[in-house]
Amino acid sequence: MSEYVHKSHNVSVLLYHLVCPAKYRRVVFTPEVDGCLKEVCLEIAKRYEIQFVEIGTDKDHVHFLVQSVPMYSPTQIARVIKSITAREIFKRVPSVKKQLWGGEFWTKGYFVNTVGQKGNEKTIATYVRNQGREKEYQQLHREGSVKRTVYPLFQ
């Protein structure tokens, strides 16, 4: 879960729901790529002040629930995550390059949304965690706690 980040002149809790589709919406998130992605994200968390609260993959896109500090804009966070993960996945799982012939892993666009700490963080975290799990999605959808959102930008 998120925590208050204490700096010398501020205290913050900034949470972002970031959705990044693979280039050409190709189905590239195999268990191997998924594991590699999560390892790389742990390395990013060590180097930058970006904490990954949840990561959920769903065949052709990834949902990240990230927490950061005010000095990083959502655009900078997306740029750091997308550039480092793309480079490392291509390096560690070379077979992905054959599926993505243009030399890019991610699409140019992304979706980002702020998440309230108390109001809907738990709901978004559950949604991100259960990406690609149809049974859990149906159960959550029936209970009314998560509404599946279709992002027109990525269709």
Backbone as a ProteinNet text record, in pm:
[ID]
protein_1_A
[PRIMARY]
MSEYVHKSHNVSVLLYHLVCPAKYRRVVFTPEVDGCLKEVCLEIAKRYEIQFVEIGTDKDHVHFLVQSVPMYSPTQIARVIKSITAREIFKRVPSVKKQLWGGEFWTKGYFVNTVGQKGNEKTIATYVRNQGREKEYQQLHREGSVKRTVYPLFQ
[TERTIARY]
83.5	0	88.6	26.3	100.2	138.6	239.6	287.7	310.2	311.2	346.5	496.2	531.2	671.8	712.9	807.4	852.9	982.2	979.3	1096.8	1126	1233.1	1270.7	1165.4	1093.8	997.3	854.7	829.1	692.5	668.9	542.8	497.9	393.3	403.2	309.5	269.5	153.1	106.8	51.5	133.8	92.9	87.6	-32.5	-52.9	-105	-51	-93.6	-125.9	-234.1	-269	-223.4	-123.7	-62.6	-89.7	-140.8	-167.1	-81.9	-1.3	89	64.1	16.6	-2.2	127.4	143.1	256.9	238.1	348.3	344.2	258.5	177.9	86.4	-16.8	-29.5	-117.7	-89.5	37.5	77.7	68.4	33.7	26.2	167.7	237.1	377.2	401.1	301	323.8	303.4	404.2	410	455.9	449.2	501.2	647.8	727.7	869	883.5	810.5	817.3	758.7	651.4	588.9	688	757.3	857.4	971	1016.5	1124.3	1080.2	959.1	904.6	903.5	858.6	850.7	989.3	1085.7	1223.9	1279.7	1257.1	1307.3	1241.1	1113	1043.2	1100.7	1141.3	1206.5	1338.8	1411.2	1536.1	1510.1	1404.5	1367.6	1335.9	1263	1225.8	1348.5	1456.3	1578.6	1650	1645.6	1719.9	1642.8	1511.8	1428.5	1330.8	1273.4	1174.2	1036.1	1028	903.5	880	772.6	739.9	624.9	637.2	533.5	445.2	324.1	230	171.9	133.7	82.1	124.7	143.8	169.7	81.8	2.8	-84.2	-71.8	-43.5	-32.3	-155.9	-192	-308	-279.2	-193.2	-155	-93.1	-164.1	-111.6	-93.2	-113.6	-91.2	-63.6	-13.8	21.8	-41.4	-91.7	-141.8	-40	0.8	90.3	16.6	25.1	-17.9	111.2	149.8	279.6	261.5	356.2	362.4	494.6	490.6	613.2	613.4	712.8	729.3	690.2	661.9	616.9	716	844	940.4	928.9	861	838.5	696.2	683.5	549.9	503.9	374.2	327.2	395	422.6	491.4	632.2	704.4	840.2	836.9	739	725.7	702.1	609.1	579.7	703.4	775.6	894.8	1000.9	1025.3	1125.8	1085.8	962.3	916.1	921.2	866.4	859.9	998.5	1086.8	1217.9	1303.6	1310	1396.2	1340.8	1209.1	1153	1168.6	1148.8	1163.4	1305.7	1402	1542.7	1578.5	1538.5	1575.6	1501.4	1374.6	1301.3	1361.9	1394.9	1459	1592.5	1665.4	1795.8	1781.2	1686.2	1673.5	1587.1	1492.7	1404.8	1410.4	1516	1535.8	1425.2	1350.6	1244.2	1133.4	1121	1017.8	1044.1	1170.4	1205.2	1145.9	1132.3	1075.3	926.8	857.6	715.2	693.7	787.4	776.4	883.2	857.4	957	1007	940.7	982.7	1089.6	1128.9	1232.4	1181.2	1050	991.1	903.8	906.4	828	689.3	683	557	501.5	369.5	310.7	358.5	338.8	379	289.2	164.2	68.8	61.5	-9.3	-35.3	-154.5	-209.7	-317.8	-263.4	-293.9	-253.8	-369.8	-388.2	-496.6	-445.7	-486.4	-450.5	-544.2	-494.2	-571.3	-573	-691	-702.8	-658.1	-592.5	-538.4	-649	-747.2	-849.1	-969.6	-1009.6	-1133	-1130	-1032.4	-1038	-904.8	-807.8	-679	-695.2	-771.9	-790.9	-861.4	-960.2	-1033.2	-941.9	-863.7	-771.9	-663.3	-612.4	-509.6	-562.6	-684.9	-746.1	-763	-807.6	-826.5	-694.1	-587.5	-456.6	-402.4	-415.4	-364.4	-432.4	-559.1	-636	-641.8	-552.3	-550.1	-526.4	-605.5	-589	-653.4	-719.6	-786.4	-937	-995.5	-1136.7	-1229.1	-1200.4	-1287.3	-1295.4	-1178.4	-1176.5	-1246.3	-1227.3	-1292.6	-1443.8	-1495.3	-1639.8	-1693.5	-1619.2	-1663.2	-1664.2	-1559.5	-1553.7	-1662.8	-1684.5	-1784.6	-1924.5	-1953.3	-2083.7	-2104.1	-1996.9	-2006.7	-2016.7	-1986.3	-1999.2	-1883.1	-1774.4	-1664.3	-1568.3	-1569.9	-1481.4	-1561.8	-1551.8	-1614.9	-1505	-1520.7	-1421.9	-1429.2	-1319.9	-1315.1	-1243.9	-1303.3	-1240.8	-1181.6	-1052.2	-983.3	-978	-1054.8	-1060.9	-925.1	-831.5	-699.9	-628	-655.8	-580.3	-655.2	-767.7	-841.3	-793.1
-118	0	125.2	235.3	360.7	410.1	493.9	551.9	700.5	773.9	914.5	923.9	1006.7	1027.6	1160.5	1154.9	1273.6	1325	1447	1515.8	1634.9	1707.1	1818.5	1930.2	1949.4	2059.4	2016.1	1888.2	1845.5	1701.7	1669.2	1532.9	1506	1390.6	1365	1218.4	1197.6	1065.5	1084.7	1057.3	1074.2	937.3	896.4	766.6	787.3	707.3	714.9	575.4	566.8	444	468.1	392.7	409.1	283.3	301.7	189.4	207.4	106.6	112.4	-7.5	16.7	-94.9	-128	-254.8	-297.1	-243.7	-224.1	-174.1	-267.3	-208.9	-280.8	-363.9	-341.6	-420.3	-569.8	-602.7	-742.3	-813.6	-940.1	-1021.9	-1069.4	-994.1	-1023.7	-1057.1	-1040.5	-1060.1	-1205.3	-1284.5	-1424.1	-1426.2	-1540.8	-1546.2	-1502.8	-1534.9	-1495.7	-1343.4	-1280.2	-1134.4	-1066.8	-1123.6	-1070.1	-1070.3	-1181.3	-1190.3	-1092.3	-1079.8	-986.3	-842.8	-809.9	-675.2	-641.6	-733.7	-709.2	-694.6	-773.5	-759.6	-621.5	-578.8	-448.2	-337.1	-351.4	-249.6	-240	-351.6	-348	-272.2	-289.8	-216.5	-66.7	-32.7	108.9	170.2	96.7	147.3	177.8	100.9	125	251.8	280.3	393.1	524.5	517.3	637.7	636.7	748.7	755.4	723.1	603.3	551.8	415.6	402.9	275.8	210.1	82.9	8	-59.1	-8	-63.7	-193.1	-192.4	-311	-305.7	-424.1	-436.4	-549.4	-520.7	-623.6	-626.3	-744.6	-756.5	-826.2	-789.7	-850.6	-870	-962.8	-1004.9	-895.5	-784.1	-682.1	-545.7	-535.1	-408.8	-434.7	-331.5	-343.3	-228.8	-259.1	-159.1	-148	-26.9	-0.2	88.9	58	149.8	193.5	320.5	369	487.7	499.6	613.4	683.3	815.9	890.4	1018.4	1100	1226.3	1342.1	1460.1	1573.3	1620.5	1590.1	1638.5	1565.8	1450.2	1378.2	1403.2	1448.2	1462.6	1324.6	1307.5	1179.5	1143.7	1243.2	1218.8	1166	1223.2	1175.7	1033.1	1003.3	868.1	768.1	800.8	712.1	694.1	801.2	794.9	704.9	720	637.8	490.2	461.3	322.2	260.1	330.4	273.8	255.6	352.6	342.1	232.1	227.2	128.6	-12.9	-29.9	-164.4	-214.9	-128.3	-170.2	-217.4	-137	-172	-304.9	-321.3	-441.4	-565.8	-552.2	-669	-715.8	-622.1	-659.6	-730.1	-683.4	-741.7	-880.9	-896	-1020.4	-1126.6	-1083.1	-1176.8	-1142.6	-1183.7	-1143.8	-1188.7	-1293	-1340.9	-1237.1	-1143	-1039.5	-947.7	-927.5	-839.5	-889.1	-1020.3	-1076.2	-1041.5	-1034.4	-1000.6	-851.4	-770.7	-625.1	-576.3	-590.8	-570.3	-426.9	-328.7	-189.8	-144.2	-229.8	-193.3	-116.7	-102.9	-35.6	-134.8	-127.2	-219.6	-163.7	-35.6	27.9	116.3	141.1	241.6	377.9	478.4	613.8	668.8	629.4	681.8	599.3	651.7	582.2	649.5	584.9	641.2	661.6	775.9	798.4	864.9	825.2	876.8	887.8	991.5	1001	911.7	862	772.3	829.8	841.8	889.9	782.7	823.9	727	651.3	718.9	652.8	609	690.3	664.1	541.3	530.1	420.8	349.5	370.6	304	152.5	103	-41	-99.2	-28.5	-74.7	-81.7	24.4	26.1	-79.4	-96.9	-197.6	-337.2	-367.1	-496.8	-513.4	-408.5	-411.2	-438.2	-368.7	-386	-526.1	-571.8	-703.2	-814.7	-798	-904	-891.9	-814.9	-804.2	-941	-973.5	-1099.3	-1217.9	-1196.3	-1305	-1285	-1349.1	-1328.4	-1362.7	-1470.3	-1512.3	-1404.7	-1351.4	-1248.2	-1121.7	-1088.3	-970.1	-985.2	-1101.8	-1122.6	-1112.8	-1167.4	-1160.9	-1015.5	-939.8	-800.6	-719	-748.7	-673.8	-697.6	-822.9	-854.8	-782.3	-773.4	-707	-555.9	-506.3	-363.2	-280	-344.8	-265.7	-218.4	-281.8	-239.6	-233.7	-123.2	-111.4	-117.6	-202.9	-217	-93.3	-23.3	97.4	67.4	109.4	93	227.4	228.3	350.5	363.4	456.9	467.7	489.4	549.8	576.1	447.9	337.4	214.6	108.9	138.6	35.7	27.2
0	0	0	-32.3	-40.5	99	100.4	225.7	205.7	314	306.2	277.9	181.5	147.6	210.9	303.4	375.3	313.1	266.8	213.4	303.9	274.3	361.3	363.4	251.9	246.9	212.3	204.7	176.2	219.7	231.9	256.9	150.2	84.5	-24.7	-32.6	-95	-134.7	-275	-374.4	-513.7	-580.4	-615.2	-678.7	-819.9	-912.8	-1052.5	-1104.2	-1179	-1251.5	-1394.2	-1437.2	-1568.8	-1651.5	-1773.3	-1863	-1987.8	-2018.7	-2134.3	-2224.3	-2346.6	-2440.9	-2514.8	-2547.7	-2629.5	-2771	-2840.9	-2978.5	-3063.6	-3147.9	-3237.5	-3161.2	-3030.7	-2943.1	-2957.2	-2976	-2990.6	-2855.8	-2859.2	-2738.2	-2706.3	-2622.6	-2591.1	-2444.8	-2360.7	-2217.5	-2177.2	-2209.4	-2168.4	-2022.3	-1955.8	-1818	-1808.4	-1910.6	-1909.3	-1916.7	-2007.8	-2022.4	-1897.9	-1845.5	-1724.4	-1608.1	-1589.2	-1482.1	-1501.8	-1625.6	-1658.3	-1629.8	-1671	-1648.2	-1499.6	-1418.3	-1273.5	-1210.6	-1258.8	-1209.6	-1243	-1366.1	-1410.1	-1328.7	-1300.3	-1220.9	-1079.9	-1022.5	-890.8	-898.3	-1008.7	-1027.7	-1045.8	-1116.8	-1134	-997.7	-915.6	-782.8	-697.1	-714.6	-638.2	-684.3	-815.7	-871.9	-868.5	-881.9	-889.4	-772.7	-746.1	-639.5	-696.8	-752.2	-809.1	-745.5	-671.5	-607.6	-682.5	-710.3	-780	-675.3	-659.7	-563	-618.6	-746	-814.7	-960.9	-1021.1	-1164.6	-1214.5	-1317.5	-1374.6	-1525.5	-1580.6	-1726.1	-1780.4	-1902.5	-1967.2	-2115.1	-2147.1	-2282.4	-2367.9	-2391.9	-2483.1	-2417.9	-2288.4	-2218.6	-2071	-2003.6	-1862	-1785.4	-1667.5	-1573.3	-1460.8	-1431.8	-1319.7	-1220.7	-1093.4	-988.5	-921	-943.9	-896.3	-802.3	-712.3	-622.7	-645.7	-648.1	-670.8	-588.3	-613.5	-541.6	-633.2	-577.1	-658.9	-765.2	-751.1	-850.3	-983.9	-988.7	-1114	-1162.2	-1285.6	-1344.7	-1391.7	-1413.5	-1467.5	-1600.2	-1683.6	-1810.4	-1787.1	-1691.7	-1661.4	-1606.8	-1524.8	-1469.3	-1582.6	-1671.6	-1784.7	-1872.3	-1897.3	-1982.3	-1919.9	-1792	-1722.9	-1729.2	-1693.6	-1690.2	-1829.3	-1928.5	-2063	-2125.5	-2109.6	-2174.8	-2112.9	-1981.6	-1915.7	-1932.8	-1916	-1931.2	-2074.5	-2173.7	-2313.6	-2340.9	-2301.8	-2326.8	-2260.3	-2135.8	-2060.8	-2109	-2146.4	-2197	-2328.8	-2418.8	-2544.4	-2518.4	-2417.3	-2386.5	-2323.4	-2230.5	-2154.6	-2223.7	-2307.4	-2378.9	-2527.3	-2597.2	-2736.9	-2832.8	-2798.5	-2887.1	-2906.2	-2815	-2825.1	-2944.1	-2977.6	-3090.3	-3221.3	-3236.5	-3359.3	-3371.7	-3259.7	-3261.7	-3285.6	-3239	-3249.5	-3346.6	-3474.2	-3579.6	-3592.6	-3536.2	-3552.6	-3455.3	-3363.5	-3267.5	-3147	-3133.9	-3017.9	-2943.5	-2811.1	-2730	-2699.4	-2664.6	-2624.5	-2735.6	-2731.4	-2819.6	-2772.2	-2855	-2815	-2704.6	-2703.2	-2605.5	-2479.1	-2382.3	-2256.7	-2190.9	-2091.6	-2011.9	-1871.8	-1812.4	-1673.8	-1600.9	-1476.2	-1394.3	-1251	-1182.2	-1041.3	-961.2	-850.6	-765.7	-625.4	-568.4	-431	-333.5	-227.2	-131.8	-58.7	-11.9	67.6	-14.8	-112.6	-185.9	-274.6	-362.9	-458.2	-481.7	-398.9	-416.3	-410.5	-314.2	-299.3	-421.4	-471.8	-589.6	-710.8	-733.7	-847.9	-830.2	-708.7	-683.8	-715.4	-674.8	-705.6	-855.3	-922.3	-1067.2	-1138.3	-1097.6	-1160.3	-1131.9	-1008.1	-969.6	-1049	-1080.9	-1146.2	-1297.3	-1356.4	-1502.2	-1563.5	-1664.1	-1734.8	-1666.5	-1554.6	-1482.3	-1495.5	-1591.7	-1624.6	-1508.2	-1436.1	-1326.6	-1218.7	-1179.2	-1076.7	-1125.4	-1253.8	-1309.2	-1300.8	-1338.8	-1336.7	-1194.8	-1098.7	-959.8	-910.8	-939.3	-898.5	-967.2	-1095.2	-1172.5	-1115.8	-1077.9	-1019.1	-886.9	-808.3	-678.5	-693.4	-812	-836.6	-785.9	-741.8	-689.1	-796.3	-914.4	-1021.8	-1150.7	-1219.3	-1350	-1454.2	-1552.6	-1658.9	-1746.7	-1759.7	-1840	-1970.4	-2079.7	-2209.4	-2246.4	-2275.6	-2308.5	-2459.5	-2520.6	-2666.1	-2731.3	-2661.3	-2715.6	-2756.4	-2685.8	-2705.8	-2784.6	-2844	-2918	-3059.2
[MASK]
+++++++++++++++++++++++++++++++++++++++++++++++++++++++++++++++++++++++++++++++++++++++++++++++++++++++++++++++++++++++++++++++++++++++++++++++++++++++++++

